[in-house]
Coordinates of C-alpha atoms in Angstrom, one line a residue:
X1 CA 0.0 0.0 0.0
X2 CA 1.3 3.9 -0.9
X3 CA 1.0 5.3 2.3
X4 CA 1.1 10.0 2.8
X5 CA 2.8 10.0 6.2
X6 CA 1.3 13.5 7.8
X7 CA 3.5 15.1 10.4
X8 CA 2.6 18.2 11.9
X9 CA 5.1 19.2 14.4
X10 CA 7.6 22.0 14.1
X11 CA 10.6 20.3 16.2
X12 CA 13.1 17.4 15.0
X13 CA 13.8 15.9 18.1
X14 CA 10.1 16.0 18.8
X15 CA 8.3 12.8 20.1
X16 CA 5.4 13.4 17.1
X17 CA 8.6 13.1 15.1
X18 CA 9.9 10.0 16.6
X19 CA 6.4 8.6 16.2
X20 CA 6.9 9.7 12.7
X21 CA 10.4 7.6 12.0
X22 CA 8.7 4.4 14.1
X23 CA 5.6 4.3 11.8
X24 CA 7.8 5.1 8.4
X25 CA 10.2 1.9 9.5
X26 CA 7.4 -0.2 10.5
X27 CA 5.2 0.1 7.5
X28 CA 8.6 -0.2 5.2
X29 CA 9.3 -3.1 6.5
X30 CA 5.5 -4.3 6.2
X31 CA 6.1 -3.7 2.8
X32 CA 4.8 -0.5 2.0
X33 CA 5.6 2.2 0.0
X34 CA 5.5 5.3 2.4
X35 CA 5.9 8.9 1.3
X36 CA 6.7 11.5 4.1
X37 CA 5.7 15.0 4.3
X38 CA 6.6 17.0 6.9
X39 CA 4.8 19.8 6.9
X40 CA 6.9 22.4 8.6
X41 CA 10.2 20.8 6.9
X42 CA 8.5 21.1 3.4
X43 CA 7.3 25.1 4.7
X44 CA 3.4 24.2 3.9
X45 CA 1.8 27.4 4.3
X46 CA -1.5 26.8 6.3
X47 CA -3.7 30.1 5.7
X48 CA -6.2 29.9 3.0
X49 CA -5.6 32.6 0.7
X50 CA -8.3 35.2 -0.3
X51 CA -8.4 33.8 -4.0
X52 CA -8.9 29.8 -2.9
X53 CA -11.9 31.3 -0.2
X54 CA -13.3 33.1 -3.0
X55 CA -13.2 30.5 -5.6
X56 CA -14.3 27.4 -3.0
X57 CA -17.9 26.4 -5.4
X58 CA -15.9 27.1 -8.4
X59 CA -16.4 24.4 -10.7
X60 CA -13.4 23.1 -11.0
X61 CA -12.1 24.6 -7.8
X62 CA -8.4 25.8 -8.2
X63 CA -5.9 23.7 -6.1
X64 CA -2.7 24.9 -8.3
X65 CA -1.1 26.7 -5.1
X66 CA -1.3 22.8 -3.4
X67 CA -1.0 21.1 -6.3
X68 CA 2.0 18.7 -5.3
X69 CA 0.4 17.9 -2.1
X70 CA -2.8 17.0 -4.1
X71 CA -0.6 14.8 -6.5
X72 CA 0.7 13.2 -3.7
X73 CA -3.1 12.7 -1.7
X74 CA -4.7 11.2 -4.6
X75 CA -1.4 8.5 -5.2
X76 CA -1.9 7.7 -1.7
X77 CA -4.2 4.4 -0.9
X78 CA -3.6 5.5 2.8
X79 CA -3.2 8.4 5.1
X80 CA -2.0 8.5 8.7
X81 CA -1.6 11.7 10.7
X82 CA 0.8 12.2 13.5
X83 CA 0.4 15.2 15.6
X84 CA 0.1 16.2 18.9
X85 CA -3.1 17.8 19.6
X86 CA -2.4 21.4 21.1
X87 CA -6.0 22.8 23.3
X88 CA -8.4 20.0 22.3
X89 CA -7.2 20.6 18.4
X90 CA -5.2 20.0 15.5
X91 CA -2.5 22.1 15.4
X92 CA -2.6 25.2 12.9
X93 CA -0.7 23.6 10.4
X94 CA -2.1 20.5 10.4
X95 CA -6.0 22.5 10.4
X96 CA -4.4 24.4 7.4
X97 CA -3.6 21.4 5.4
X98 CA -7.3 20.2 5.8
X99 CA -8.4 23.6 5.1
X100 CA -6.0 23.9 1.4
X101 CA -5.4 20.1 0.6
X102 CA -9.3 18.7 1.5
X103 CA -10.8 21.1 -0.8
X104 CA -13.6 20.5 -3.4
X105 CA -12.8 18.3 -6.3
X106 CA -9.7 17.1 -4.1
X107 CA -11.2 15.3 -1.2
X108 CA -15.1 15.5 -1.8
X109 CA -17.4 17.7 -4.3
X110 CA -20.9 19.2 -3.8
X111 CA -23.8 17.5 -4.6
X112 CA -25.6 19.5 -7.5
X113 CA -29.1 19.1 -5.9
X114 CA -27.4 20.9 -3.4
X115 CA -26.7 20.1 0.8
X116 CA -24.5 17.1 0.7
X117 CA -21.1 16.1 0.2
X118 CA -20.0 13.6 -2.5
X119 CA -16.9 12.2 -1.3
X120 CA -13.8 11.8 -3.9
X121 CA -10.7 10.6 -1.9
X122 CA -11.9 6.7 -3.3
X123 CA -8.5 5.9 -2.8
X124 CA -8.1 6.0 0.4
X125 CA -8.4 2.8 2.3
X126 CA -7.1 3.3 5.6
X127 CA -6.7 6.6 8.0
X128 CA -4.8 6.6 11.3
X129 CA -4.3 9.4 13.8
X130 CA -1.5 9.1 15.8
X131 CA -1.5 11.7 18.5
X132 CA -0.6 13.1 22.3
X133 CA -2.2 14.8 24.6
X134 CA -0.9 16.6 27.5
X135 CA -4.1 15.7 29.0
X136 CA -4.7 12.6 31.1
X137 CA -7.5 10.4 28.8
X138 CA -10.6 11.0 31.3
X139 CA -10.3 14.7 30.8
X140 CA -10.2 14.8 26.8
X141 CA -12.8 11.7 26.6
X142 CA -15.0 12.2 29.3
X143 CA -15.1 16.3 29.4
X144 CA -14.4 17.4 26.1
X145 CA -15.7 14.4 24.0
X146 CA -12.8 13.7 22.3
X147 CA -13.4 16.7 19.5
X148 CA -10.2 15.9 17.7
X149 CA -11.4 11.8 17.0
X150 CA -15.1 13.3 16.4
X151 CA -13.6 15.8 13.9
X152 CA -11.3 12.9 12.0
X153 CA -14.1 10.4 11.7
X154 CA -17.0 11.9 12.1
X155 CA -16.4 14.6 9.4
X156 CA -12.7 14.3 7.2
X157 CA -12.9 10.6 7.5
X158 CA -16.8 10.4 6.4
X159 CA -17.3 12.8 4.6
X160 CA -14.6 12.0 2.8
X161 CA -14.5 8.3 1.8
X162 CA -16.3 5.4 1.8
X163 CA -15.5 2.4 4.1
X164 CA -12.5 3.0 5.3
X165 CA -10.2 1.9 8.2
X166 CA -9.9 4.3 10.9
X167 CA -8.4 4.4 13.9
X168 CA -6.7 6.9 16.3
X169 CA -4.1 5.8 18.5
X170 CA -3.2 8.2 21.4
X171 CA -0.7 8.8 24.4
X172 CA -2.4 10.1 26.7
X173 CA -1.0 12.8 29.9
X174 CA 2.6 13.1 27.3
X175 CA 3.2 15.9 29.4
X176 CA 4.0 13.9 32.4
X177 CA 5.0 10.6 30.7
X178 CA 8.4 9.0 31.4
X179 CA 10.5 7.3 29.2
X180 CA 9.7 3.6 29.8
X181 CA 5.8 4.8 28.9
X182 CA 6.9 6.8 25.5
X183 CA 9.1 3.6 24.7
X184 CA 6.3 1.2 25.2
X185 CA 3.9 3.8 23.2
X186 CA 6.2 3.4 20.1
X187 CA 6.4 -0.4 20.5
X188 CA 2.8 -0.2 20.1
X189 CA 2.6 2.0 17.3
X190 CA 5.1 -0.2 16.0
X191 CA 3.0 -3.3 16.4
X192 CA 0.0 -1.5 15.1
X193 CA 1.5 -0.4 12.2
X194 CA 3.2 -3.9 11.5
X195 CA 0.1 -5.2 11.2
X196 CA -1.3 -3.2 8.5
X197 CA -2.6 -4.7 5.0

């Protein structure tokens, strides 16, 4: 499978970016073809420019500012995301790509009768979220409702394919996690991702 590796974290020596290297080896040596983009590394510009707000039911939208990213989306047969998630949320960048990248024509198109959402990313088969919180698990799951898993599955990941596998895989309270738990955390994303087919 052609996996688009998502990271969204502006430090190297980052755990998101250690998660990052763990899933890239693990799904290489599953066999997969994996293609990395990092998007602070590659300078990805988040904002939505006046011209793409403008132009969003323009039939066909324009997507030439992002159009190596959308190359890269629609060869992909699977996405996973690795971020931490910064006040309940994606980060900017990360909201940004979604914003740019998941545009009409890209990742869904508008019904002509009007009011729903056709989705177009066919391709993809699989979407994983791999992500930290600095909050302990009761506090984003139980209080907040876990927005960022809502948001992936509920809305990108519906509304934007058909079928696929989801999951979201989590470490929880990263801001007071020792070693020995972040260890274990990439042997399991390690296993999880080993397993993928």
């Amino acid at each position: 499978m052609r996996i688009l590796l998502v990271l969204a974290h502006p430090l190297e020596d980052s755990f998101a970016a250690a998660v990052a290297r763990t899933a890239r080896e693990a799904l290489e040596a599953a066999g997969h073809t994996v293609d990395l983009l990092d998007l602070y590394a590659e300078n990805f510009d988040p904002r939505l420019s006046k011209a793409e707000r403008s132009g969003y039911f323009d039939q066909p939208y324009d997507t030439s500012a992002v159009a190596d990213i959308v190359a890269r989306l629609k060869a992909a047969e699977g996405l996973i995301f690795v971020f931490p998630q910064w006040w309940f949320n994606f980060p900017a960048i990360l909201k940004g790509f979604f914003d740019r990248v998941f545009a009409p024509g890209v990742a869904f198109s508008h019904d002509a009768a009007g009011g729903r959402i056709v989705p177009q990313l066919t391709n993809i088969r699989l979407l994983y979220a791999l992500t930290t919180t600095g909050s302990p698990w009761w506090l984003v799951r139980l209080y907040m409702g876990d927005p960022v898993r809502r948001l992936l599955k509920r809305g990108i990941a519906a509304f934007c394919s058909k079928g696929l596998n989801f999951r979201m895989f989590s470490l929880h309270d990263m801001d007071r996690a020792t070693d020995a738990k972040r260890r274990a955390h990439l042997d399991r994303v390690r296993k999880l991702l080993s397993a993928v087919r």
